Structure formats: C-alpha cells, structure tokens
Tab-separated table of C-alpha atoms in Angstrom:
chain	number	residue	atom	x	y	z
A	1	UNK	CA	-1.958	15.174	-9.648
A	2	UNK	CA	0.156	18.350	-7.871
A	3	UNK	CA	3.175	17.431	-5.755
A	4	UNK	CA	2.151	15.929	-2.532
A	5	UNK	CA	5.742	14.753	-2.014
A	6	UNK	CA	8.912	16.509	-1.560
A	7	UNK	CA	12.808	15.513	-1.890
A	8	UNK	CA	14.802	16.231	0.920
A	9	UNK	CA	18.079	16.962	-0.331
A	10	UNK	CA	20.030	17.054	3.119
A	11	UNK	CA	18.967	13.635	4.043
A	12	UNK	CA	19.012	11.834	0.641
A	13	UNK	CA	21.770	8.818	0.411
A	14	UNK	CA	20.955	8.343	-3.277
A	15	UNK	CA	20.076	5.143	-3.024
A	16	UNK	CA	18.207	5.084	-5.700
A	17	UNK	CA	15.709	2.854	-3.596
A	18	UNK	CA	13.182	5.345	-4.027
A	19	UNK	CA	13.277	5.084	-8.065
A	20	UNK	CA	12.766	1.306	-7.525
A	21	UNK	CA	9.745	0.913	-5.791
A	22	UNK	CA	7.836	4.132	-8.130
A	23	UNK	CA	5.498	1.494	-9.930
A	24	UNK	CA	5.206	4.566	-12.712
A	25	UNK	CA	8.901	5.745	-13.189
A	26	UNK	CA	7.728	9.089	-12.223
A	27	UNK	CA	11.202	9.435	-10.276
A	28	UNK	CA	15.191	10.867	-12.388
A	29	UNK	CA	17.731	10.802	-10.326
A	30	UNK	CA	19.234	14.249	-12.424
A	31	UNK	CA	21.496	16.414	-11.404
A	32	UNK	CA	22.373	14.714	-8.096
A	33	UNK	CA	19.172	15.602	-6.801
A	34	UNK	CA	15.716	13.003	-6.888
A	35	UNK	CA	13.096	14.687	-9.653
A	36	UNK	CA	9.972	13.730	-9.235
A	37	UNK	CA	7.655	14.302	-12.699
A	38	UNK	CA	3.992	15.763	-11.038
A	39	UNK	CA	2.214	14.207	-14.707
A	40	UNK	CA	2.940	10.216	-13.760
A	41	UNK	CA	3.417	10.586	-9.704
A	42	UNK	CA	0.114	8.680	-8.598
A	43	UNK	CA	1.210	10.043	-4.614
A	44	UNK	CA	1.317	6.589	-3.738
A	45	UNK	CA	4.127	7.571	-1.129
A	46	UNK	CA	5.835	3.795	-2.257
A	47	UNK	CA	9.065	6.461	-2.367
A	48	UNK	CA	8.424	7.306	1.089
A	49	UNK	CA	8.721	4.159	2.200
A	50	UNK	CA	11.474	2.546	0.185
A	51	UNK	CA	13.513	5.622	2.016
A	52	UNK	CA	15.833	4.746	4.707
A	53	UNK	CA	16.528	8.080	5.126
A	54	UNK	CA	13.239	10.048	5.187
A	55	UNK	CA	14.699	12.079	1.999
A	56	UNK	CA	11.262	12.069	0.793
A	57	UNK	CA	8.113	13.218	2.421
A	58	UNK	CA	4.986	14.279	1.872
A	59	UNK	CA	3.435	17.498	2.221
A	60	UNK	CA	0.251	18.020	4.933
A	61	UNK	CA	-0.268	21.260	5.964
A	62	UNK	CA	-0.750	22.632	9.026
A	63	UNK	CA	-3.471	24.095	11.694
A	64	UNK	CA	-1.880	27.152	11.950
A	65	UNK	CA	-4.488	28.203	8.170
A	66	UNK	CA	-7.679	27.828	10.738
A	67	UNK	CA	-7.392	31.824	11.463
A	68	UNK	CA	-7.608	32.111	7.944
A	69	UNK	CA	-11.831	31.307	8.506
A	70	UNK	CA	-14.340	31.841	10.090
A	71	UNK	CA	-16.384	28.621	10.593
A	72	UNK	CA	-13.597	25.107	10.437
A	73	UNK	CA	-14.744	22.065	9.045
A	74	UNK	CA	-12.645	18.955	9.999
A	75	UNK	CA	-13.493	15.773	7.271
A	76	UNK	CA	-12.545	12.674	9.059
A	77	UNK	CA	-12.510	9.085	7.063
A	78	UNK	CA	-13.814	6.076	8.475
A	79	UNK	CA	-9.919	4.335	8.050
A	80	UNK	CA	-9.751	6.150	11.601
A	81	UNK	CA	-11.782	3.445	12.964
A	82	UNK	CA	-8.612	0.678	12.300
A	83	UNK	CA	-6.702	2.362	14.632
A	84	UNK	CA	-8.997	2.046	17.919
A	85	UNK	CA	-11.158	0.247	20.337
A	86	UNK	CA	-14.663	0.993	21.052
A	87	UNK	CA	-16.965	3.125	19.667
A	88	UNK	CA	-16.280	5.396	22.689
A	89	UNK	CA	-12.515	6.274	22.029
A	90	UNK	CA	-13.954	7.121	18.497
A	91	UNK	CA	-16.618	9.983	19.616
A	92	UNK	CA	-13.780	11.347	22.277
A	93	UNK	CA	-10.864	11.478	18.997
A	94	UNK	CA	-13.845	12.930	17.176
A	95	UNK	CA	-14.282	15.533	20.632
A	96	UNK	CA	-10.382	15.819	20.807
A	97	UNK	CA	-10.478	16.803	17.143
A	98	UNK	CA	-13.021	19.485	17.563
A	99	UNK	CA	-11.301	21.126	20.509
A	100	UNK	CA	-8.431	21.625	17.638
A	101	UNK	CA	-10.061	24.553	16.699
A	102	UNK	CA	-12.737	22.875	14.083
A	103	UNK	CA	-16.208	24.202	14.630
A	104	UNK	CA	-17.332	21.066	12.971
A	105	UNK	CA	-15.677	17.085	13.212
A	106	UNK	CA	-17.955	14.695	9.963
A	107	UNK	CA	-17.692	11.371	10.299
A	108	UNK	CA	-17.740	10.344	6.925
A	109	UNK	CA	-18.552	6.389	6.906
A	110	UNK	CA	-22.295	6.964	5.276
A	111	UNK	CA	-21.075	8.948	2.955
A	112	UNK	CA	-18.531	6.489	2.168
A	113	UNK	CA	-21.336	3.511	2.298
A	114	UNK	CA	-23.523	5.710	0.218
A	115	UNK	CA	-20.470	5.266	-2.571
A	116	UNK	CA	-20.156	1.676	-1.731
A	117	UNK	CA	-23.922	0.542	-2.405
A	118	UNK	CA	-24.323	3.028	-5.691
A	119	UNK	CA	-21.206	1.048	-7.184
A	120	UNK	CA	-23.101	-2.220	-6.640
A	121	UNK	CA	-26.696	-1.006	-7.686
A	122	UNK	CA	-24.193	0.533	-10.960
A	123	UNK	CA	-22.879	-2.681	-12.420
A	124	UNK	CA	-26.260	-3.849	-11.490
A	125	UNK	CA	-28.392	-1.793	-13.320
A	126	UNK	CA	-25.699	-0.784	-16.221
A	127	UNK	CA	-25.429	-3.679	-17.799
A	128	UNK	CA	-21.799	-2.710	-18.260
A	129	UNK	CA	-19.460	-6.120	-18.999
A	130	UNK	CA	-17.492	-5.137	-16.116
A	131	UNK	CA	-16.656	-1.387	-14.236
A	132	UNK	CA	-13.297	-0.577	-11.672
A	133	UNK	CA	-14.300	1.416	-8.612
A	134	UNK	CA	-11.408	3.625	-7.654
A	135	UNK	CA	-12.615	5.902	-5.120
A	136	UNK	CA	-8.989	5.911	-4.548
A	137	UNK	CA	-7.136	8.971	-6.438
A	138	UNK	CA	-3.769	6.889	-6.539
A	139	UNK	CA	-5.706	3.993	-8.256
A	140	UNK	CA	-7.358	6.316	-10.207
A	141	UNK	CA	-3.778	7.762	-11.793
A	142	UNK	CA	-2.049	4.646	-12.378
A	143	UNK	CA	-5.125	3.231	-14.508
A	144	UNK	CA	-4.793	7.473	-15.945
A	145	UNK	CA	-0.783	6.944	-16.633
A	146	UNK	CA	-0.505	3.273	-17.297
A	147	UNK	CA	-3.858	1.897	-17.959
A	148	UNK	CA	-5.799	4.425	-20.485
A	149	UNK	CA	-7.551	2.170	-22.095
A	150	UNK	CA	-9.902	0.770	-19.154
A	151	UNK	CA	-10.357	4.698	-18.277
A	152	UNK	CA	-13.646	4.946	-19.454
A	153	UNK	CA	-14.601	1.503	-17.260
A	154	UNK	CA	-14.207	3.474	-14.028
A	155	UNK	CA	-16.953	3.985	-12.622
A	156	UNK	CA	-17.352	7.557	-12.548
A	157	UNK	CA	-17.546	8.828	-8.621
A	158	UNK	CA	-16.404	11.503	-6.853
A	159	UNK	CA	-14.664	10.699	-3.645
A	160	UNK	CA	-16.754	10.965	-0.681
A	161	UNK	CA	-14.910	13.540	0.967
A	162	UNK	CA	-15.501	15.560	-2.262
A	163	UNK	CA	-18.996	14.820	-1.721
A	164	UNK	CA	-19.109	16.228	1.602
A	165	UNK	CA	-17.651	19.551	1.179
A	166	UNK	CA	-19.911	20.412	-1.679
A	167	UNK	CA	-23.066	19.425	0.349
A	168	UNK	CA	-21.183	22.342	2.948
A	169	UNK	CA	-21.018	24.508	0.555
A	170	UNK	CA	-25.091	24.602	-0.504
A	171	UNK	CA	-25.770	24.233	3.063
A	172	UNK	CA	-23.828	27.239	4.050
A	173	UNK	CA	-23.737	29.435	1.585
A	174	UNK	CA	-22.040	32.691	3.067
A	175	UNK	CA	-24.140	31.826	6.425
A	176	UNK	CA	-21.113	31.474	8.164
A	177	UNK	CA	-18.618	33.177	6.911
A	178	UNK	CA	-14.936	31.999	5.809
A	179	UNK	CA	-16.149	28.425	5.058
A	180	UNK	CA	-12.634	26.741	5.926
A	181	UNK	CA	-13.012	22.868	4.869
A	182	UNK	CA	-9.850	20.351	6.198
A	183	UNK	CA	-9.847	16.968	4.941
A	184	UNK	CA	-7.720	14.927	7.316
A	185	UNK	CA	-6.002	12.055	5.028
A	186	UNK	CA	-4.805	8.322	5.599
A	187	UNK	CA	-2.638	7.945	2.882
A	188	UNK	CA	-0.561	10.860	0.782
A	189	UNK	CA	-3.078	10.507	-2.415
A	190	UNK	CA	-6.021	12.045	-0.423
A	191	UNK	CA	-3.807	15.072	0.024
A	192	UNK	CA	-4.085	15.878	-3.369
A	193	UNK	CA	-7.674	16.640	-3.072
A	194	UNK	CA	-7.476	19.803	-2.130
A	195	UNK	CA	-7.652	23.241	-3.184
A	196	UNK	CA	-4.065	22.966	-1.685
A	197	UNK	CA	-2.299	21.510	-3.650
A	198	UNK	CA	-4.752	21.762	-6.309
A	199	UNK	CA	-5.346	25.607	-7.123
A	200	UNK	CA	-6.277	26.210	-10.572
A	201	UNK	CA	-8.867	23.279	-9.901
A	202	UNK	CA	-12.158	23.535	-9.200
A	203	UNK	CA	-12.291	21.570	-5.479
A	204	UNK	CA	-14.655	22.264	-2.386
A	205	UNK	CA	-11.756	21.271	0.239
A	206	UNK	CA	-9.470	24.061	0.968
A	207	UNK	CA	-6.870	21.554	2.724
A	208	UNK	CA	-5.242	18.573	3.207
A	209	UNK	CA	-4.229	17.465	7.003
A	210	UNK	CA	-2.259	13.685	7.837
A	211	UNK	CA	-3.681	11.704	10.709
A	212	UNK	CA	-0.119	11.461	11.406
A	213	UNK	CA	0.714	14.950	11.670
A	214	UNK	CA	-2.104	15.415	14.223
A	215	UNK	CA	-1.724	12.422	16.121
A	216	UNK	CA	0.203	13.926	19.024
A	217	UNK	CA	-2.439	17.029	19.050
A	218	UNK	CA	-5.155	14.144	20.035
A	219	UNK	CA	-3.675	12.414	22.222
A	220	UNK	CA	-4.142	15.955	24.544
A	221	UNK	CA	-6.844	16.544	23.784
A	222	UNK	CA	-8.685	13.571	24.070
A	223	UNK	CA	-10.770	12.533	27.536
A	224	UNK	CA	-13.716	11.153	28.012
A	225	UNK	CA	-15.789	13.503	26.660
A	226	UNK	CA	-17.607	12.425	23.274
A	227	UNK	CA	-18.861	13.799	20.530
A	228	UNK	CA	-22.168	12.488	19.457
A	229	UNK	CA	-21.521	10.473	16.164
A	230	UNK	CA	-23.073	7.312	14.637
A	231	UNK	CA	-21.278	5.044	12.332
A	232	UNK	CA	-22.299	3.660	8.867
A	233	UNK	CA	-21.522	-0.001	8.123
A	234	UNK	CA	-21.497	0.097	4.759
A	235	UNK	CA	-19.287	2.832	5.417
A	236	UNK	CA	-16.596	-0.237	7.294
A	237	UNK	CA	-17.099	-2.377	5.102
A	238	UNK	CA	-16.117	-0.102	2.193
A	239	UNK	CA	-12.588	0.435	3.432
A	240	UNK	CA	-11.586	-3.136	4.070
A	241	UNK	CA	-10.159	-5.275	0.800
A	242	UNK	CA	-11.961	-8.349	2.537
A	243	UNK	CA	-14.709	-7.059	3.615
A	244	UNK	CA	-16.084	-5.050	0.449
A	245	UNK	CA	-17.063	-8.077	-1.384
A	246	UNK	CA	-19.241	-9.537	1.831
A	247	UNK	CA	-22.783	-9.878	0.537
A	248	UNK	CA	-25.306	-10.860	-2.515
A	249	UNK	CA	-23.345	-10.261	-5.589
A	250	UNK	CA	-19.531	-11.641	-3.988
A	251	UNK	CA	-19.273	-13.192	-6.243
A	252	UNK	CA	-19.444	-10.966	-9.313
A	253	UNK	CA	-16.568	-8.478	-7.589
A	254	UNK	CA	-12.956	-8.866	-6.973
A	255	UNK	CA	-11.571	-7.035	-4.383
A	256	UNK	CA	-7.847	-5.887	-4.200
A	257	UNK	CA	-5.138	-4.743	-2.198
A	258	UNK	CA	-1.777	-3.152	-2.643
A	259	UNK	CA	-0.482	-1.642	-5.808
A	260	UNK	CA	1.109	-5.181	-7.141
A	261	UNK	CA	-1.214	-6.982	-7.080
A	262	UNK	CA	-3.130	-4.364	-8.542
A	263	UNK	CA	-0.962	-3.686	-11.443
A	264	UNK	CA	-1.357	-6.978	-12.156
A	265	UNK	CA	-5.191	-7.358	-11.901
A	266	UNK	CA	-5.151	-4.382	-14.595
A	267	UNK	CA	-2.878	-6.609	-16.672
A	268	UNK	CA	-5.087	-8.699	-16.681
A	269	UNK	CA	-8.328	-6.412	-17.286
A	270	UNK	CA	-6.653	-5.199	-20.624
A	271	UNK	CA	-6.637	-7.975	-22.273
A	272	UNK	CA	-10.034	-9.224	-20.823
A	273	UNK	CA	-9.257	-11.819	-18.907
A	274	UNK	CA	-11.482	-12.009	-15.725
A	275	UNK	CA	-14.138	-12.700	-17.695
A	276	UNK	CA	-16.268	-14.069	-14.572
A	277	UNK	CA	-15.942	-10.701	-12.611
A	278	UNK	CA	-18.558	-7.906	-13.097
A	279	UNK	CA	-16.494	-5.420	-10.052
A	280	UNK	CA	-13.205	-4.831	-9.498
A	281	UNK	CA	-12.594	-2.755	-6.375
A	282	UNK	CA	-9.071	-1.587	-6.173
A	283	UNK	CA	-6.833	0.449	-3.081
A	284	UNK	CA	-3.209	1.071	-3.939
A	285	UNK	CA	-2.738	0.173	0.641
A	286	UNK	CA	-2.721	-2.899	1.891
A	287	UNK	CA	-5.744	-4.757	3.368
A	288	UNK	CA	-7.425	-0.748	2.206
A	289	UNK	CA	-8.197	2.841	3.065
A	290	UNK	CA	-6.747	0.932	6.777
A	291	UNK	CA	-3.313	0.180	5.456
A	292	UNK	CA	-2.731	4.400	4.543
A	293	UNK	CA	0.914	4.583	6.079
A	294	UNK	CA	-0.462	7.887	8.284
A	295	UNK	CA	-2.771	6.168	10.692
A	296	UNK	CA	-0.776	5.096	13.889
A	297	UNK	CA	-1.469	1.587	13.883
A	298	UNK	CA	-0.299	-1.104	11.520
A	299	UNK	CA	-3.218	-2.727	8.944
A	300	UNK	CA	-3.231	-6.084	10.000
A	301	UNK	CA	-4.149	-5.345	13.508
A	302	UNK	CA	-6.448	-2.958	11.997
A	303	UNK	CA	-8.319	-5.599	10.392
A	304	UNK	CA	-9.241	-7.296	13.311
A	305	UNK	CA	-9.546	-3.905	14.789
A	306	UNK	CA	-12.104	-2.562	12.613
A	307	UNK	CA	-13.962	-5.461	12.009
A	308	UNK	CA	-15.495	-5.410	16.092
A	309	UNK	CA	-17.373	-2.118	15.085
A	310	UNK	CA	-19.245	-3.165	12.440
A	311	UNK	CA	-22.339	-4.739	14.979
A	312	UNK	CA	-21.806	-1.422	16.847
A	313	UNK	CA	-22.094	0.533	13.819
A	314	UNK	CA	-26.295	1.812	13.203
A	315	UNK	CA	-26.278	5.155	10.358
A	316	UNK	CA	-27.652	4.994	7.133
A	317	UNK	CA	-25.945	5.772	4.094
A	318	UNK	CA	-26.761	9.155	3.253
A	319	UNK	CA	-29.154	10.505	1.664
A	320	UNK	CA	-26.882	11.479	-1.747
A	321	UNK	CA	-28.671	11.601	-5.307
A	322	UNK	CA	-26.677	10.397	-8.450
A	323	UNK	CA	-26.158	13.274	-9.839
A	324	UNK	CA	-23.846	14.210	-6.718
A	325	UNK	CA	-21.749	11.819	-6.838
A	326	UNK	CA	-21.299	11.685	-10.350
A	327	UNK	CA	-18.181	12.702	-11.623
A	328	UNK	CA	-17.198	12.826	-15.583
A	329	UNK	CA	-14.804	10.471	-16.395
A	330	UNK	CA	-11.779	11.150	-17.802
A	331	UNK	CA	-11.548	9.330	-21.809
A	332	UNK	CA	-8.788	9.346	-24.229
A	333	UNK	CA	-11.092	8.278	-26.779
A	334	UNK	CA	-12.902	10.752	-29.088
A	335	UNK	CA	-14.314	7.824	-31.623
A	336	UNK	CA	-17.158	5.531	-31.193
A	337	UNK	CA	-14.342	2.982	-29.442
A	338	UNK	CA	-15.703	3.684	-25.917
A	339	UNK	CA	-16.665	-0.419	-25.189
A	340	UNK	CA	-14.217	-2.609	-23.037
A	341	UNK	CA	-14.351	-5.166	-26.046
A	342	UNK	CA	-13.845	-2.509	-28.833
A	343	UNK	CA	-10.855	-0.941	-27.017
A	344	UNK	CA	-8.997	-4.507	-26.768
A	345	UNK	CA	-10.170	-4.925	-30.544
A	346	UNK	CA	-8.303	-2.263	-31.506
A	347	UNK	CA	-5.354	-2.622	-28.953
A	348	UNK	CA	-5.097	-6.546	-30.561
A	349	UNK	CA	-5.025	-4.678	-33.937
A	350	UNK	CA	-2.600	-1.869	-33.512
A	351	UNK	CA	-0.184	-4.782	-32.354
A	352	UNK	CA	-1.262	-7.455	-35.382
A	353	UNK	CA	0.390	-3.944	-37.309
A	354	UNK	CA	3.506	-3.884	-35.109
A	355	UNK	CA	4.564	-7.187	-35.163
A	356	UNK	CA	4.441	-6.956	-39.351
A	357	UNK	CA	6.865	-3.751	-39.035
A	358	UNK	CA	10.689	-4.265	-38.907
A	359	UNK	CA	11.621	-2.877	-35.755
C-alpha cells in the first residue's frame, strides 16, 4: 500500500499515541520524527484518529486535476447514504457532485450488491471450508502483514470501484478522449485504489477524493435538482456489518467490524477455532463501511439512517461476470499446502519443533 498518510512535522507533539494505535507496528519515531513503514501500513487511519494535534494527514487529491481530462467520471460509494435522510436528498447530492465538474456520477450500490451475492454463492458452491470476504483494502493488507496463513482463505474479488472503472474503460475506450476516473472515498484505505498512490501498478482509477474534502463544495452546490438514480438493496447490506448476515445463510456468516475485534477473529481463524463459520465478512471501520472517518456523520446515527433506504432500494445488482470480479489471490505458499487445514497442521508442526529447540 502506498503512502496515503503523511506526517505533519509542525503539528506533531511527539505524544506517541499514533505508535500505540497502529495495529501492525508500521509507525516508529526516528530522529525526532514519525516514520511510517509503507510495507506495514494498512491505511486503516487508526493513527489519524489517535493523533490529538492533527500531526498526521490523509492525502486526498483535489479537484484541480479535472482540467487534465476530456471526460470525467466520479464513483460514489453506498456508504454515503448513511449521512443522508431520503432518496431525494441522495439524488440531490449526486447532482451537486456532478456540478463540481464531472460528466458522469455513478452510484456503486449495484456493483457492491453484486459482490455481496458473489460472496455468498462462492462459499456455498465452491466447497470451501470457510472463506473471508475482505473487499476493504485495510483488511486485506492486515491479513498480508500479520496473518499470512489466511491469505488463501480470502475470496479473490476486486474492489467494487476497480470493477466499475474497468467496465468504464472498456465501454468508452478512446471515444471520450482522455478519460479521468475518480473514486470518492469514505476511508483512508480506499485512497490506495488509484494510480495517484500506485503509479507503478495497473489500476483503472486515476484519482481518489475523500468525502470530507468535497463536503463544503457539495453543500454550496446542492439544491432541489436531482440526478436520476436507483439504489440497490444488496449494496446497502454489503456496507453495514449487522445487515450483512441477514438472509438464508445467516447462521453460517460472521460479520465483524472494528480492527480490534477483527484481529481477535483472525487469530481464532488462524488456529481453526471458528468451525461453525462458512464466511467471515470483515470491516476495519465501526459498523462497517458507514464508519469511514471521511463521512461527516457518525456510524451510529448512520446505521439508523441507512436502513431507512432499504424499502426504497429498487435497483438490481449489476450484471457482472465472475471473470470481471476475480482477482488473482496472493499467497505465500509455493508448495501443495494451500488449504486451511494443511496450513494449520504445518503451523503446529513448526511450533512443535520450536518448542524443542533450546531458545
């Protein structure tokens, strides 16, 4: 993950709260300055929340880059609904976003709904012992850094914004001139999904914007004009921790929010102590994606607000093929030990050897 969090030396009080808050030990104090190890940083923004002096900052891009493109598209996450009170207000917000200089503004709830359905189908049809759905980049990176034995259990799905961006590139090709795709982000982890932070990777999203950074502009532009849009019910469920496991597979699904609880669950999973669970749905933020710190509300009011949209959600999930969502899974294994039980047995065997060694 590229450096989406920067250090503001002038503000730093050297209280070391950010060091204690970091779940992966990515932060160190060196020569009187905070140093962030990008290999360990998962972009969870726990350090931002812990810093009392705003000595750390998430690096959102600005709207100044819009002039670099002939046709501009903004992707909007379903979590934004948790800050709004009605479908009309959501449509007015989408229109306000379009007025900032975009040619298209696209609601991602149908794509998020498609991933929600794919996750359930994949587990029930694949015969896996259990799987982890981790569309949150922070969760994927956490597993990579601290729980690599579980890498092969992660469902091999791309982020919904990546999927939509790829579809848009195929749809328009060169017909619109230079195409600029922007991702509106509710949390720091999703900032990493763009070329802006990963210029060396093949990504279809050009820039990432935080919801907080455009909020003042939204307020200025919003009026009674609405952008037509249908919300997807499954997309809403996929963004909220305690709505995720509502359905006929609910007894097999464990949805967990907040990094501390997620870490506890991953430790249990490492030792095969979640035998009743078929699918782990993990969120870094409180209450799910609606707990992203770039939203202007809070995840508790947001939880009540977003459920009110369910009766009005009419859109079907996006028509996406499995090949469009598939991501080649990352694994540390090069031998035949790829299933979870083999990994656990291998881990126990290594520990047994270590216990017999003198120190």
